[in-house]
Structures are given as structure tokens and as C-alpha cells.
Amino acid sequence: MGSEGPLRKITRKEVAEHNTVDSAWTIISNKVYDVTTFLQEHPGGLEILLEQAGEDGTEQFEDVGHSGDARQTRETFLIGEIVESEWRKYMDDNKSWDPKSPEYYNDKRSPLEYIVYPLLFTALIAAIYYMFIA
């Protein structure tokens, strides 16, 4: 179902009308997916998708931690995007889901924090050891 060229603009109200086993649409990161034909194939069961049918399932989709393969499969069901005036800002909007990208592993900490904090902790433990035990 994936499309090429400009995406069809869809309102959240229109998505809300597609919330049944016969027509199940969901929103993920302001994009609209028709998952009707995928309901029976979904590894987590059709109930999971039906819970999000007609709604924004971005948070639930990201919380599960879907694989790169799942993200590629999702794109085959893309039918449009939410009209710009109804876009939402998501926590992970700036996060890349490409495992080859450094941003994929970025948890917003400075690289120094991976070195400095463990060194400080080690120094603190050593100081306590030498002051009270040695």
C-alpha cells in the first residue's frame, strides 16, 4: 500500500472513523497507516492493533521497541499523513531509527559523562577504602 510522491493529507477525525476490524487505521509520528490487512498477521495479536485503531499509536509503537524489520514492514501500510495543522510533536521526533546511525544510540548524555562519572565514582570508593579500611 505504500505510495510514492506526495502523501495524502488526512485529518485526525477521518482516522478516528477507521477503528474496526474491517477498517483499521492508526497514526504513528503524524503518518497514517492502514493496518487492516495486517491485523491477523501482527505478531502481538490483532487486539494490540485494534486498541490503537482510529487513534495515535506513536507512544505505544515506540514503547514496544519495534525492530528495523518491523519499521520497514510498517511503511508498506502507509497511506498518508496528518494535515499539518493537526501535527503533534513527539518525544522521539529527532531520534533516528537507523541502527547504523550514531543517533540511534544517543540518550542525550555527553560522551564525557560515560568516562567522568565512573572515574569519580571509582575515586570516591578508593578514598573511602583508604580512609576507613586500609
Tab-separated table of C-alpha atoms in Angstrom:
chain	number	residue	atom	x	y	z
A	1	MET	CA	0.000	0.000	0.000
A	2	GLY	CA	2.985	2.312	0.367
A	3	SER	CA	2.918	5.223	-2.024
A	4	GLU	CA	5.359	7.334	-3.961
A	5	GLY	CA	5.129	11.092	-4.338
A	6	PRO	CA	3.255	13.469	-2.056
A	7	LEU	CA	1.329	11.816	0.742
A	8	ARG	CA	-2.432	12.158	1.014
A	9	LYS	CA	-3.411	14.623	3.770
A	10	ILE	CA	-5.739	13.094	6.346
A	11	THR	CA	-7.411	14.625	9.399
A	12	ARG	CA	-7.399	13.004	12.814
A	13	LYS	CA	-11.205	12.958	12.612
A	14	GLU	CA	-11.034	10.857	9.441
A	15	VAL	CA	-8.583	8.445	11.082
A	16	ALA	CA	-10.931	8.112	14.070
A	17	GLU	CA	-13.623	6.718	11.739
A	18	HIS	CA	-11.402	3.729	10.906
A	19	ASN	CA	-11.421	1.821	14.179
A	20	THR	CA	-12.824	-1.611	13.360
A	21	VAL	CA	-11.586	-4.970	12.152
A	22	ASP	CA	-12.990	-4.065	8.716
A	23	SER	CA	-11.042	-0.803	8.513
A	24	ALA	CA	-8.197	-0.126	10.932
A	25	TRP	CA	-6.061	2.972	10.543
A	26	THR	CA	-3.535	4.241	13.048
A	27	ILE	CA	-1.249	7.249	13.354
A	28	ILE	CA	2.457	6.906	14.071
A	29	SER	CA	4.558	10.073	14.117
A	30	ASN	CA	1.971	12.053	12.133
A	31	LYS	CA	1.801	9.406	9.397
A	32	VAL	CA	-1.317	7.340	8.754
A	33	TYR	CA	-1.184	3.594	8.256
A	34	ASP	CA	-3.996	1.297	7.099
A	35	VAL	CA	-3.227	-1.871	9.041
A	36	THR	CA	-6.491	-3.661	8.221
A	37	THR	CA	-4.818	-6.382	6.154
A	38	PHE	CA	-2.079	-6.804	8.789
A	39	LEU	CA	-4.382	-7.416	11.767
A	40	GLN	CA	-4.274	-11.216	11.513
A	41	GLU	CA	-0.521	-11.260	10.822
A	42	HIS	CA	0.600	-8.960	13.635
A	43	PRO	CA	2.966	-10.939	15.909
A	44	GLY	CA	1.490	-9.316	19.025
A	45	GLY	CA	-2.062	-10.231	18.027
A	46	LEU	CA	-4.798	-8.247	16.372
A	47	GLU	CA	-6.093	-6.896	19.694
A	48	ILE	CA	-2.997	-4.726	20.074
A	49	LEU	CA	-3.581	-3.049	16.717
A	50	LEU	CA	-7.320	-2.725	17.274
A	51	GLU	CA	-6.672	-0.879	20.548
A	52	GLN	CA	-4.861	1.787	18.509
A	53	ALA	CA	-7.186	1.729	15.509
A	54	GLY	CA	-8.549	5.189	14.834
A	55	GLU	CA	-6.065	6.713	17.265
A	56	ASP	CA	-2.490	7.908	17.594
A	57	GLY	CA	-0.401	4.845	18.428
A	58	THR	CA	3.011	6.544	18.339
A	59	GLU	CA	3.811	6.161	22.025
A	60	GLN	CA	2.728	2.528	22.139
A	61	PHE	CA	4.654	1.693	18.949
A	62	GLU	CA	7.847	3.265	20.274
A	63	ASP	CA	7.463	1.828	23.793
A	64	VAL	CA	7.474	-1.718	22.416
A	65	GLY	CA	10.839	-1.153	20.736
A	66	HIS	CA	9.999	-2.485	17.298
A	67	SER	CA	12.853	-3.832	15.185
A	68	GLY	CA	14.136	-2.293	11.979
A	69	ASP	CA	12.276	-5.010	10.061
A	70	ALA	CA	9.021	-4.063	11.797
A	71	ARG	CA	9.600	-0.419	10.893
A	72	GLN	CA	10.173	-1.349	7.252
A	73	THR	CA	7.039	-3.503	7.219
A	74	ARG	CA	5.066	-0.624	8.725
A	75	GLU	CA	5.940	1.555	5.737
A	76	THR	CA	4.155	-0.837	3.361
A	77	PHE	CA	0.892	0.210	5.042
A	78	LEU	CA	1.485	3.970	4.751
A	79	ILE	CA	-1.496	5.723	3.164
A	80	GLY	CA	-0.954	9.364	4.078
A	81	GLU	CA	-0.031	11.877	6.721
A	82	ILE	CA	-1.917	14.032	9.161
A	83	VAL	CA	-2.740	17.512	7.909
A	84	GLU	CA	-0.017	19.855	9.102
A	85	SER	CA	-2.345	21.933	11.292
A	86	GLU	CA	-3.023	18.788	13.378
A	87	TRP	CA	0.569	17.558	13.702
A	88	ARG	CA	1.821	16.609	17.133
A	89	LYS	CA	5.353	16.872	18.467
A	90	TYR	CA	6.667	13.569	19.749
A	91	MET	CA	9.433	12.849	22.242
A	92	ASP	CA	11.421	10.851	19.673
A	93	ASP	CA	10.953	13.196	16.691
A	94	ASN	CA	14.680	13.847	16.449
A	95	LYS	CA	15.733	10.263	17.044
A	96	SER	CA	16.995	8.234	14.132
A	97	TRP	CA	15.795	4.635	13.995
A	98	ASP	CA	18.637	3.572	11.699
A	99	PRO	CA	20.864	1.257	13.777
A	100	LYS	CA	23.868	2.362	11.703
A	101	SER	CA	23.321	5.966	12.796
A	102	PRO	CA	25.079	7.245	15.954
A	103	GLU	CA	21.814	8.975	16.897
A	104	TYR	CA	20.181	5.550	17.276
A	105	TYR	CA	22.176	5.070	20.480
A	106	ASN	CA	22.041	8.685	21.656
A	107	ASP	CA	20.459	9.045	25.058
A	108	LYS	CA	21.282	12.765	25.298
A	109	ARG	CA	24.330	12.303	27.574
A	110	SER	CA	27.691	13.785	26.762
A	111	PRO	CA	30.420	11.273	25.904
A	112	LEU	CA	32.384	12.683	28.865
A	113	GLU	CA	29.652	11.511	31.208
A	114	TYR	CA	30.431	7.936	30.260
A	115	ILE	CA	34.016	8.475	31.447
A	116	VAL	CA	33.883	11.162	34.144
A	117	TYR	CA	31.123	9.714	36.333
A	118	PRO	CA	32.605	6.203	36.524
A	119	LEU	CA	36.045	7.688	37.298
A	120	LEU	CA	34.628	9.922	40.030
A	121	PHE	CA	32.725	7.007	41.499
A	122	THR	CA	35.868	4.843	41.455
A	123	ALA	CA	37.903	7.622	43.094
A	124	LEU	CA	35.252	8.028	45.799
A	125	ILE	CA	35.250	4.308	46.566
A	126	ALA	CA	39.078	4.269	46.660
A	127	ALA	CA	39.141	7.258	49.030
A	128	ILE	CA	36.634	5.657	51.370
A	129	TYR	CA	38.594	2.408	51.288
A	130	TYR	CA	41.903	4.084	52.157
A	131	MET	CA	40.358	6.313	54.848
A	132	PHE	CA	38.426	3.661	56.722
A	133	ILE	CA	39.702	0.215	55.766
A	134	ALA	CA	43.397	0.426	54.922
